[in-house]
Coordinates of C-alpha atoms in Angstrom, one line a residue:
Chain A
X1 CA 0.0 0.0 0.0
X2 CA 1.5 3.3 -1.0
X3 CA 2.2 5.8 1.8
X4 CA 0.0 8.8 1.2
X5 CA 0.5 10.7 4.4
X6 CA 4.2 11.6 4.5
X7 CA 3.4 15.1 3.4
X8 CA 0.8 15.8 6.0
X9 CA 3.1 17.4 8.6
X10 CA 3.6 20.9 7.4
X11 CA 7.2 22.2 7.1
X12 CA 6.4 25.1 9.5
X13 CA 5.5 22.6 12.2
X14 CA 8.9 20.9 12.1
X15 CA 12.1 22.2 13.8
X16 CA 15.6 21.0 13.1
X17 CA 18.7 22.2 14.9
X18 CA 21.8 22.6 12.8
X19 CA 24.1 22.1 15.9
X20 CA 22.7 20.2 18.9
X21 CA 24.2 17.9 21.5
X22 CA 21.9 16.1 24.0
X23 CA 23.6 14.2 26.9
X24 CA 26.9 14.2 25.0
X25 CA 25.3 12.8 21.8
X26 CA 25.5 14.8 18.6
X27 CA 22.0 15.1 17.2
X28 CA 22.7 17.9 14.7
X29 CA 20.7 18.1 11.5
X30 CA 17.8 15.7 10.8
X31 CA 18.6 13.7 13.9
X32 CA 17.1 16.5 15.9
X33 CA 13.8 16.8 14.0
X34 CA 11.0 17.8 16.3
X35 CA 7.3 18.3 15.6
X36 CA 6.2 21.5 17.3
X37 CA 3.7 20.9 20.0
X38 CA 0.5 22.8 19.3
X39 CA -2.8 23.5 20.9
X40 CA -5.8 23.9 18.6
X41 CA -8.4 26.3 19.9
X42 CA -10.0 27.7 16.8
X43 CA -12.2 24.8 15.9
X44 CA -15.3 25.2 13.7
X45 CA -17.4 22.9 15.8
X46 CA -20.2 22.9 13.2
X47 CA -18.0 22.1 10.3
X48 CA -19.2 18.5 9.8
X49 CA -22.8 19.6 10.0
X50 CA -22.2 22.3 7.5
X51 CA -20.7 20.0 5.0
X52 CA -23.4 17.3 5.7
X53 CA -26.1 19.8 4.8
X54 CA -24.7 20.6 1.4
X55 CA -25.4 18.5 -1.8
X56 CA -23.5 15.2 -1.6
X57 CA -22.1 15.6 1.9
X58 CA -24.8 13.9 3.9
X59 CA -22.9 10.7 4.9
X60 CA -19.6 12.3 6.0
X61 CA -20.3 11.3 9.6
X62 CA -19.9 7.6 8.7
X63 CA -16.2 7.8 7.9
X64 CA -13.9 5.7 10.0
X65 CA -10.7 6.9 8.3
X66 CA -9.7 3.7 6.5
X67 CA -8.3 5.7 3.6
X68 CA -9.7 3.3 0.9
X69 CA -10.9 6.5 -0.9
X70 CA -7.5 8.1 -1.1
X71 CA -5.9 4.8 -2.1
X72 CA -8.1 4.4 -5.2
X73 CA -8.5 8.1 -6.0
X74 CA -7.8 9.1 -9.7
X75 CA -6.8 12.6 -8.8
X76 CA -4.6 11.6 -5.8
X77 CA -2.7 9.5 -8.3
X78 CA -1.8 12.7 -10.2
X79 CA -1.4 15.0 -7.1
X80 CA -0.8 13.5 -3.7
X81 CA -2.1 16.7 -2.0
X82 CA -5.6 15.7 -3.2
X83 CA -6.4 13.6 -0.2
X84 CA -10.1 12.8 0.5
X85 CA -9.5 10.8 3.7
X86 CA -7.4 13.6 5.2
X87 CA -10.0 16.3 4.2
X88 CA -12.8 14.3 5.7
X89 CA -10.8 14.0 8.9
X90 CA -10.2 17.7 9.1
X91 CA -13.8 18.5 8.5
X92 CA -15.0 16.1 11.2
X93 CA -12.4 17.5 13.6
X94 CA -13.5 21.0 12.8
X95 CA -10.0 22.0 11.5
X96 CA -11.3 24.6 9.2
X97 CA -8.0 26.5 8.8
X98 CA -6.1 23.3 7.9
X99 CA -8.7 22.4 5.2
X100 CA -8.5 25.9 3.8
X101 CA -4.8 25.4 2.9
X102 CA -6.1 23.0 0.2
X103 CA -9.1 25.0 -0.7
X104 CA -8.0 25.4 -4.3
X105 CA -7.8 21.7 -4.9
X106 CA -11.2 20.6 -3.5
X107 CA -13.0 21.2 -6.8
X108 CA -10.8 18.8 -8.8
X109 CA -12.7 15.6 -8.1
X110 CA -13.4 14.0 -11.5
X111 CA -16.4 11.9 -10.2
X112 CA -14.9 8.6 -11.3
X113 CA -16.8 7.0 -8.3
X114 CA -13.8 4.8 -7.4
X115 CA -14.0 6.0 -3.8
X116 CA -17.8 5.5 -3.5
X117 CA -17.3 2.0 -5.0
X118 CA -14.8 0.9 -2.4
X119 CA -15.9 2.8 0.7
X120 CA -16.8 0.2 3.4
X121 CA -18.9 2.7 5.2
X122 CA -21.0 4.1 2.4
X123 CA -19.7 7.6 2.9
X124 CA -20.0 8.4 -0.8
X125 CA -16.8 10.4 -0.6
X126 CA -17.3 11.7 -4.2
X127 CA -20.3 13.6 -3.0
X128 CA -18.4 14.8 0.1
X129 CA -15.7 16.3 -2.2
X130 CA -18.4 18.2 -4.1
X131 CA -20.0 19.4 -0.9
X132 CA -16.6 20.6 0.4
X133 CA -16.0 22.5 -2.8
X134 CA -19.5 24.1 -2.5
X135 CA -18.8 24.9 1.1
X136 CA -15.5 26.7 0.3
X137 CA -17.3 28.7 -2.4
X138 CA -20.4 29.6 -0.4
X139 CA -18.3 30.7 2.6
X140 CA -16.4 33.0 0.3
X141 CA -13.1 31.2 0.6
X142 CA -12.8 30.5 -3.1
X143 CA -14.1 32.1 -6.3
X144 CA -16.5 30.1 -8.4
X145 CA -14.3 27.3 -9.7
X146 CA -14.5 26.0 -13.3
X147 CA -16.3 22.8 -12.3
X148 CA -19.0 24.8 -10.5
X149 CA -19.3 27.1 -13.5
X150 CA -19.8 24.1 -15.7
X151 CA -22.4 22.6 -13.4
X152 CA -24.3 25.9 -13.4
X153 CA -24.2 26.2 -17.2
X154 CA -25.4 22.7 -17.7
X155 CA -28.1 22.8 -15.1
X156 CA -29.4 26.2 -16.4
X157 CA -29.8 24.7 -19.9
X158 CA -31.7 21.7 -18.6
X159 CA -34.0 23.9 -16.5
X160 CA -34.6 26.1 -19.6
X161 CA -35.4 23.4 -22.2
X162 CA -35.2 19.9 -20.6
X163 CA -32.2 19.1 -22.7
X164 CA -28.7 20.3 -23.3
X165 CA -27.0 21.0 -26.6
X166 CA -23.2 20.4 -26.5
X167 CA -22.2 23.4 -28.7
X168 CA -24.1 25.7 -26.5
X169 CA -22.6 24.2 -23.4
X170 CA -19.1 24.7 -24.7
X171 CA -19.8 28.3 -25.7
X172 CA -21.6 29.1 -22.4
X173 CA -18.9 27.6 -20.3
X174 CA -16.0 29.4 -22.0
X175 CA -17.9 32.7 -21.8
X176 CA -18.7 32.1 -18.0
X177 CA -15.0 31.4 -17.3
X178 CA -13.7 34.2 -19.5
X179 CA -11.7 31.9 -21.8
X180 CA -11.4 32.5 -25.5
X181 CA -13.4 29.9 -27.5
X182 CA -10.6 29.9 -30.1
X183 CA -8.5 27.2 -28.5
X184 CA -6.1 25.6 -31.0
X185 CA -7.2 22.1 -30.0
X186 CA -10.9 22.9 -30.3
X187 CA -10.3 24.5 -33.7
X188 CA -8.4 21.4 -34.8
X189 CA -11.1 19.1 -33.6
X190 CA -13.8 21.0 -35.5
X191 CA -11.7 21.0 -38.6
X192 CA -11.1 17.3 -38.5
X193 CA -14.8 16.7 -38.0
X194 CA -15.8 19.1 -40.7
X195 CA -13.5 17.6 -43.3
X196 CA -15.4 14.3 -43.2
X197 CA -18.8 15.1 -42.0
X198 CA -21.6 14.9 -44.6
X199 CA -23.1 18.2 -45.4
X200 CA -26.5 17.2 -44.1
X201 CA -25.1 16.2 -40.7
X202 CA -23.2 19.5 -40.5
X203 CA -26.4 21.3 -41.3
X204 CA -28.3 19.4 -38.6
X205 CA -25.7 20.4 -36.1
X206 CA -25.7 24.0 -37.1
X207 CA -29.5 24.0 -36.9
X208 CA -29.3 22.6 -33.3
X209 CA -27.3 25.6 -32.4
X210 CA -30.1 27.9 -33.5
X211 CA -33.2 25.9 -32.8
X212 CA -32.3 24.4 -29.4
X213 CA -33.4 20.8 -28.8
X214 CA -36.1 20.9 -26.2
X215 CA -38.5 18.7 -24.3
X216 CA -42.1 19.5 -25.2
X217 CA -44.5 20.7 -22.4
X218 CA -41.5 21.4 -20.2
X219 CA -43.0 24.6 -18.7
X220 CA -44.5 23.0 -15.6
X221 CA -41.4 20.9 -14.9
X222 CA -39.3 24.1 -15.3
X223 CA -41.5 25.9 -12.8
X224 CA -41.3 23.0 -10.3
X225 CA -37.5 22.7 -10.7
X226 CA -36.9 26.4 -10.4
X227 CA -38.9 26.6 -7.2
X228 CA -37.1 23.5 -5.8
X229 CA -33.6 24.9 -6.6
X230 CA -34.4 28.2 -4.9
X231 CA -35.6 26.3 -1.9
X232 CA -32.4 24.2 -1.8
X233 CA -30.2 27.2 -2.2
X234 CA -31.9 28.9 0.7
X235 CA -31.4 25.8 2.8
X236 CA -27.7 25.6 1.9
X237 CA -27.2 29.2 3.0
X238 CA -29.1 28.7 6.2
X239 CA -27.0 25.7 7.1
X240 CA -23.9 27.8 6.8
X241 CA -25.4 30.7 8.8
X242 CA -25.1 33.0 5.8
X243 CA -27.3 36.1 5.2
Chain B
X1 CA -32.5 -15.8 -30.0
X2 CA -34.1 -15.1 -26.6
X3 CA -37.3 -13.1 -26.4
X4 CA -35.9 -11.2 -23.5
X5 CA -35.1 -7.6 -24.5
X6 CA -36.4 -8.1 -28.0
X7 CA -38.4 -4.9 -27.7
X8 CA -37.1 -2.2 -25.4
X9 CA -37.7 1.5 -24.7
X10 CA -34.7 3.5 -26.1
X11 CA -33.2 6.4 -24.2
X12 CA -30.5 8.0 -26.5
X13 CA -29.8 11.0 -24.3
X14 CA -28.5 14.4 -25.3
X15 CA -24.9 13.4 -26.3
X16 CA -26.3 10.8 -28.9
X17 CA -28.1 13.7 -30.6
X18 CA -24.8 15.6 -30.8
X19 CA -21.2 14.5 -30.6
X20 CA -22.2 10.9 -30.0
X21 CA -24.4 10.7 -33.1
X22 CA -22.3 7.9 -34.6
X23 CA -23.2 5.8 -31.5
X24 CA -26.9 6.6 -32.0
X25 CA -26.8 5.7 -35.7
X26 CA -24.8 2.4 -35.1
X27 CA -27.0 1.3 -32.1
X28 CA -30.1 1.7 -34.2
X29 CA -28.5 0.0 -37.3
X30 CA -27.2 -2.9 -35.3
X31 CA -30.6 -3.3 -33.6
X32 CA -32.4 -3.4 -36.9
X33 CA -29.9 -5.9 -38.3
X34 CA -30.3 -8.2 -35.3
X35 CA -34.1 -8.0 -35.4
X36 CA -34.4 -6.1 -32.2
X37 CA -36.9 -3.3 -31.8
X38 CA -36.0 0.1 -30.2
X39 CA -38.9 2.4 -29.4
X40 CA -37.6 5.9 -28.4
X41 CA -39.0 7.3 -25.1
X42 CA -41.4 10.0 -26.3
X43 CA -40.5 13.5 -25.2
X44 CA -37.6 12.4 -22.9
X45 CA -35.5 14.9 -21.0
X46 CA -31.8 15.1 -20.1
X47 CA -30.7 12.9 -17.2
X48 CA -28.5 15.7 -15.6
X49 CA -25.3 13.8 -16.5
X50 CA -22.6 14.4 -13.9
X51 CA -23.5 18.0 -13.2
X52 CA -27.0 18.5 -11.8
X53 CA -26.3 16.2 -8.8
X54 CA -23.8 18.9 -7.6
X55 CA -26.7 21.4 -7.5
X56 CA -28.9 18.8 -5.8
X57 CA -28.8 15.0 -6.0
X58 CA -32.5 14.6 -5.6
X59 CA -33.1 17.0 -8.5
X60 CA -30.9 14.8 -10.6
X61 CA -33.0 11.8 -9.5
X62 CA -36.2 13.6 -10.5
X63 CA -34.8 14.1 -14.1
X64 CA -34.3 10.4 -14.5
X65 CA -37.5 9.5 -12.7
X66 CA -39.5 11.5 -15.2
X67 CA -38.1 9.4 -18.1
X68 CA -38.8 6.2 -16.3
X69 CA -42.3 7.3 -15.5
X70 CA -43.0 7.9 -19.2
X71 CA -41.8 4.4 -19.9
X72 CA -43.9 2.9 -17.1
X73 CA -47.1 4.9 -17.9
X74 CA -47.1 5.3 -21.7
X75 CA -45.1 2.5 -23.2
X76 CA -46.0 -1.1 -23.4
X77 CA -42.5 -2.3 -22.4
X78 CA -40.9 -3.1 -19.1
X79 CA -37.3 -2.4 -20.0
X80 CA -35.4 0.8 -21.0
X81 CA -32.1 0.6 -22.8
X82 CA -29.5 3.4 -22.6
X83 CA -26.3 3.3 -24.6
X84 CA -24.7 6.2 -22.8
X85 CA -23.0 5.3 -19.5
X86 CA -24.0 8.5 -17.9
X87 CA -27.7 8.1 -18.7
X88 CA -27.6 4.4 -17.8
X89 CA -25.9 5.3 -14.5
X90 CA -28.4 7.9 -13.6
X91 CA -31.4 5.7 -14.4
X92 CA -29.9 3.0 -12.2
X93 CA -29.1 5.5 -9.5
X94 CA -32.7 6.7 -9.2
X95 CA -33.9 3.1 -9.2
X96 CA -31.6 2.4 -6.2
X97 CA -32.3 5.6 -4.3
X98 CA -36.0 5.5 -4.7
X99 CA -36.1 2.0 -3.2
X100 CA -33.7 2.9 -0.4
X101 CA -34.2 6.5 0.5
X102 CA -37.6 7.9 1.5
X103 CA -36.3 11.4 0.7
X104 CA -35.8 10.5 -3.0
X105 CA -39.4 9.2 -3.3
X106 CA -40.7 12.3 -1.5
X107 CA -38.8 14.8 -3.8
X108 CA -39.7 12.8 -7.0
X109 CA -43.4 12.6 -6.0
X110 CA -43.5 16.3 -5.2
X111 CA -41.8 17.5 -8.4
X112 CA -43.7 15.1 -10.6
X113 CA -47.0 16.3 -9.1
X114 CA -46.1 20.0 -9.6
X115 CA -45.0 19.2 -13.1
X116 CA -48.3 17.4 -13.8
X117 CA -47.1 14.0 -14.8
X118 CA -47.0 10.5 -13.3
X119 CA -44.5 9.8 -10.6
X120 CA -42.1 6.8 -10.6
X121 CA -42.2 3.9 -8.1
X122 CA -39.2 1.5 -7.6
X123 CA -39.3 -1.6 -9.8
X124 CA -41.7 -0.5 -12.5
X125 CA -39.1 -0.5 -15.2
X126 CA -35.8 -2.3 -15.6
X127 CA -32.8 -0.3 -16.9
X128 CA -30.2 -1.9 -19.1
X129 CA -27.1 -0.8 -21.0
X130 CA -26.7 -1.4 -24.8
X131 CA -24.2 -4.1 -23.8
X132 CA -26.7 -6.0 -21.7
X133 CA -29.2 -5.6 -24.5
X134 CA -27.1 -7.4 -27.2
X135 CA -25.5 -9.8 -24.8
X136 CA -28.8 -11.0 -23.4
X137 CA -31.0 -10.8 -26.5
X138 CA -28.5 -12.2 -29.0
X139 CA -25.5 -13.5 -27.1
X140 CA -22.0 -14.5 -28.3
X141 CA -23.4 -17.6 -30.2
X142 CA -25.9 -15.4 -31.9
X143 CA -23.3 -12.9 -33.0
X144 CA -21.0 -15.7 -34.2
X145 CA -23.7 -17.1 -36.4
X146 CA -24.4 -13.7 -38.0
X147 CA -20.8 -12.5 -38.6
X148 CA -20.4 -11.7 -42.3
X149 CA -17.1 -9.8 -42.1
X150 CA -15.0 -11.1 -39.3
X151 CA -13.0 -8.6 -37.3
X152 CA -10.2 -11.1 -37.4
X153 CA -6.8 -9.6 -36.9
X154 CA -8.1 -6.3 -35.4
X155 CA -6.7 -5.8 -32.0
X156 CA -9.1 -4.1 -29.7
X157 CA -8.7 -2.6 -26.2
X158 CA -12.2 -2.4 -24.6
X159 CA -12.7 0.7 -22.5
X160 CA -15.7 0.6 -20.2
X161 CA -15.1 3.8 -18.2
X162 CA -16.5 4.7 -14.8
X163 CA -20.3 5.0 -14.9
X164 CA -21.0 1.5 -16.2
X165 CA -19.7 -0.3 -13.1
X166 CA -19.4 2.2 -10.2
X167 CA -20.5 2.4 -7.6
X168 CA -21.4 -1.2 -7.2
X169 CA -24.5 -0.7 -5.0
X170 CA -26.6 0.8 -7.9
X171 CA -25.9 -2.3 -10.0
X172 CA -27.4 -5.2 -7.9
X173 CA -27.4 -7.6 -11.0
X174 CA -23.7 -7.3 -11.5
X175 CA -21.1 -9.5 -9.6
X176 CA -23.7 -12.3 -9.4
X177 CA -21.4 -15.1 -10.5
X178 CA -21.0 -16.9 -13.8
X179 CA -22.6 -15.1 -16.7
X180 CA -23.2 -11.9 -14.9
X181 CA -21.2 -8.7 -15.5
X182 CA -18.3 -7.9 -13.2
X183 CA -17.8 -4.5 -11.7
X184 CA -14.0 -4.9 -11.2
X185 CA -13.4 -6.7 -14.5
X186 CA -16.2 -6.1 -16.9
X187 CA -16.3 -8.4 -19.9
X188 CA -19.5 -8.0 -21.9
X189 CA -17.8 -5.9 -24.6
X190 CA -14.9 -8.4 -24.7
X191 CA -17.4 -11.3 -25.1
X192 CA -19.3 -9.6 -27.9
X193 CA -16.4 -8.3 -29.9
X194 CA -14.4 -11.6 -29.5
X195 CA -17.5 -13.3 -30.9
X196 CA -17.3 -10.9 -33.8
X197 CA -13.8 -12.2 -34.5
X198 CA -11.6 -9.5 -32.9
X199 CA -8.5 -10.1 -30.9
X200 CA -9.1 -8.6 -27.5
X201 CA -6.0 -7.3 -25.9
X202 CA -5.5 -7.5 -22.2
X203 CA -6.1 -3.8 -21.2
X204 CA -5.5 -3.0 -17.5
X205 CA -7.2 0.4 -17.7
X206 CA -10.7 -0.8 -18.9
X207 CA -12.4 0.9 -16.0
X208 CA -9.9 3.8 -15.4
X209 CA -11.2 7.3 -15.6
X210 CA -10.9 9.6 -18.6
X211 CA -11.7 12.8 -16.6
X212 CA -14.9 13.1 -18.7
X213 CA -16.7 15.1 -16.0
X214 CA -14.1 17.8 -16.2
X215 CA -13.2 17.4 -19.8
X216 CA -13.5 21.2 -20.3
X217 CA -13.5 22.4 -16.6
X218 CA -10.1 20.9 -15.9
X219 CA -8.7 20.0 -19.4
X220 CA -5.1 19.5 -18.2
X221 CA -6.2 16.7 -15.8
X222 CA -8.3 15.2 -18.5
X223 CA -5.5 15.3 -21.1
X224 CA -3.1 13.5 -18.6
X225 CA -5.7 10.8 -17.9
X226 CA -6.6 10.3 -21.5
X227 CA -3.0 10.2 -22.7
X228 CA -2.4 7.5 -20.2
X229 CA -5.3 5.5 -21.6
X230 CA -4.2 6.0 -25.2
X231 CA -0.5 5.2 -24.6
X232 CA -1.3 2.1 -22.5
X233 CA -3.7 0.8 -25.2
X234 CA -0.9 1.2 -27.7
X235 CA 1.6 -0.5 -25.4
X236 CA -0.9 -3.4 -25.2
X237 CA -0.8 -3.6 -28.9
X238 CA -4.3 -2.3 -29.6
X239 CA -5.2 -0.8 -33.0
X240 CA -8.6 0.4 -31.7
X241 CA -10.1 1.4 -28.4
X242 CA -13.7 0.2 -28.3
X243 CA -16.0 2.5 -26.4
X244 CA -19.5 2.3 -24.9
X245 CA -20.1 5.9 -23.7
X246 CA -20.3 9.1 -25.7
X247 CA -18.6 11.1 -23.0
X248 CA -15.6 8.7 -22.8
X249 CA -15.5 8.5 -26.6
X250 CA -15.5 12.2 -27.3
X251 CA -13.1 12.8 -24.3
X252 CA -10.6 10.4 -25.8
X253 CA -10.9 12.0 -29.2
X254 CA -10.7 15.6 -27.9
X255 CA -7.8 15.0 -25.6
X256 CA -5.9 12.9 -28.1
X257 CA -5.9 16.0 -30.2
X258 CA -5.2 18.3 -27.3
X259 CA -2.2 16.2 -26.2
X260 CA -0.9 16.5 -29.8
X261 CA -1.5 20.3 -30.0
X262 CA -0.5 21.4 -26.5
X263 CA 2.1 18.8 -25.6
X264 CA 3.3 17.6 -28.9
X265 CA 2.6 14.0 -28.0
X266 CA 1.0 12.1 -30.8
X267 CA -0.8 8.8 -30.5
X268 CA -2.3 6.9 -33.3
X269 CA -4.8 4.4 -31.7
X270 CA -8.3 4.9 -33.1
X271 CA -11.6 5.1 -31.2
X272 CA -14.7 3.3 -32.4
X273 CA -18.0 2.7 -30.6
X274 CA -18.5 -1.0 -29.9
X275 CA -21.7 -0.9 -31.9
X276 CA -19.8 0.4 -34.9
X277 CA -17.4 -2.5 -34.6
X278 CA -20.2 -5.1 -34.2
X279 CA -22.0 -3.5 -37.1
X280 CA -19.0 -3.9 -39.4
X281 CA -18.8 -7.5 -38.5
X282 CA -22.5 -7.9 -39.2
X283 CA -21.8 -6.6 -42.7
X284 CA -23.2 -3.0 -42.3
X285 CA -21.5 -0.2 -44.2
X286 CA -19.3 2.2 -42.3
X287 CA -21.6 5.0 -43.5
X288 CA -24.7 3.3 -42.0
X289 CA -22.7 3.0 -38.7
X290 CA -21.8 6.7 -38.7
X291 CA -18.1 6.0 -38.6
X292 CA -17.5 9.2 -40.7
X293 CA -19.1 11.1 -37.8
X294 CA -16.3 10.2 -35.4
X295 CA -13.5 12.8 -34.9
X296 CA -11.1 9.9 -34.7
X297 CA -10.6 8.9 -38.3
X298 CA -10.4 5.1 -38.5
X299 CA -11.3 4.9 -42.2
X300 CA -7.7 4.2 -43.3
X301 CA -7.2 1.4 -40.7
X302 CA -10.6 -0.2 -41.6
X303 CA -9.9 -0.1 -45.3
X304 CA -6.4 -1.6 -44.8
X305 CA -8.0 -4.5 -42.8
X306 CA -10.7 -5.0 -45.4
X307 CA -13.5 -3.9 -43.1
X308 CA -14.7 -0.8 -44.9

């Protein structure tokens, strides 16, 4: 089993003496590495509750820290600082400041569901990651991250028409995040497709961009969903004592 | 041929009307060729993919419940087939949640009532993937009997992605011993394409993630994940990666190009939907299977192998 936790002691909590002798023994350098004693007094006692109240976070209380999630995590494999087990621990302990050191990583969960698949306690850590990212954003610790912007664009299109149209999603997302649509790789992809696509199919795709695909008689669903989202958003803000 | 799944409700989903159109075309063409009937769910809506759950998981459940309710109320079939892993996953998810979580039933009932349509109750409709559909209704023997143009000599890495097998609790029919699909080592695509004559390479990343949920939101991560999938497939000797999900498929295509454009790393393995490969073996033309609608251009390879 790989060791994931080596990096968890922060460099500022470690002390090393360049020259030190204890009882006649030379312990200079890394022989004298000490972890600073510390007393934590600035807990957020409600942190677990706050995350549990947000979409995806409801089973955080079940975690018994086995680290199966971190072991299988797709993103952890690319970046060891992305550590679901550790973050769930911090949230349950109320170590808000510690979690905030990683606030700009929380949104990077790719929803591969490996963690939820292996979790022996049915914590659904994938959902907890989403709840943590939402938590950091709602509390004003982070800006709206690209993943949240994508979720919002996607959801708004479904609410509006009952369906999504991929071209519109791409345009909407790039606009929301202030990125130019003219990315070399997107251009290359369109070119390759256009080269071989029959004219009729191309026409059909262009038409879909103008006449959006939609579910008929969606009005009442739209109204019900809009009301429900507003209700949930209120509940989220209340759970975090915002407003 | 078994009568099971001979006629099913068809839920193509949004991607199959867009970038996954080749999957849509080939699924229908293969169904017709095999004598199976697909009846599209009338007036379906988007399942919410991997996005709406982050706004609210029960709202995402409602979206899938609405589709299942249409099948239960208006269609004379008891099975819905979804070729897209995301759609399939979400239909399975609401089936699971509605049976296990009173809150899901409560939200689905409330929203359905306000929207003025029937609600959905657990167990009314069975959800299957396009793989289950062909595997159960036709089977390997049935495919072998119908092969006109064997895929012999074509080396294929089968890529199943995430949503077809994870998390295990929403797929109670998987991992049920011999004959059933496995969540840790899925094999239905292997079985079907092997029956069509292909050589299936041992591909250790068949259920690894392509980063599809963040394909645009975090493209650097997706490119890294996809590049690993492509290079490993090539290391395993594959000519083709067979796919069963439009998000995976277009993710592989997009990030193959992105890896080339942004990092100068070129890979040559081609992506084809498993239905396109099956269709070729059954003697359907590549045009009928929408192979020209893929970004990944496999026409040269297929011509060289006498398949197109």
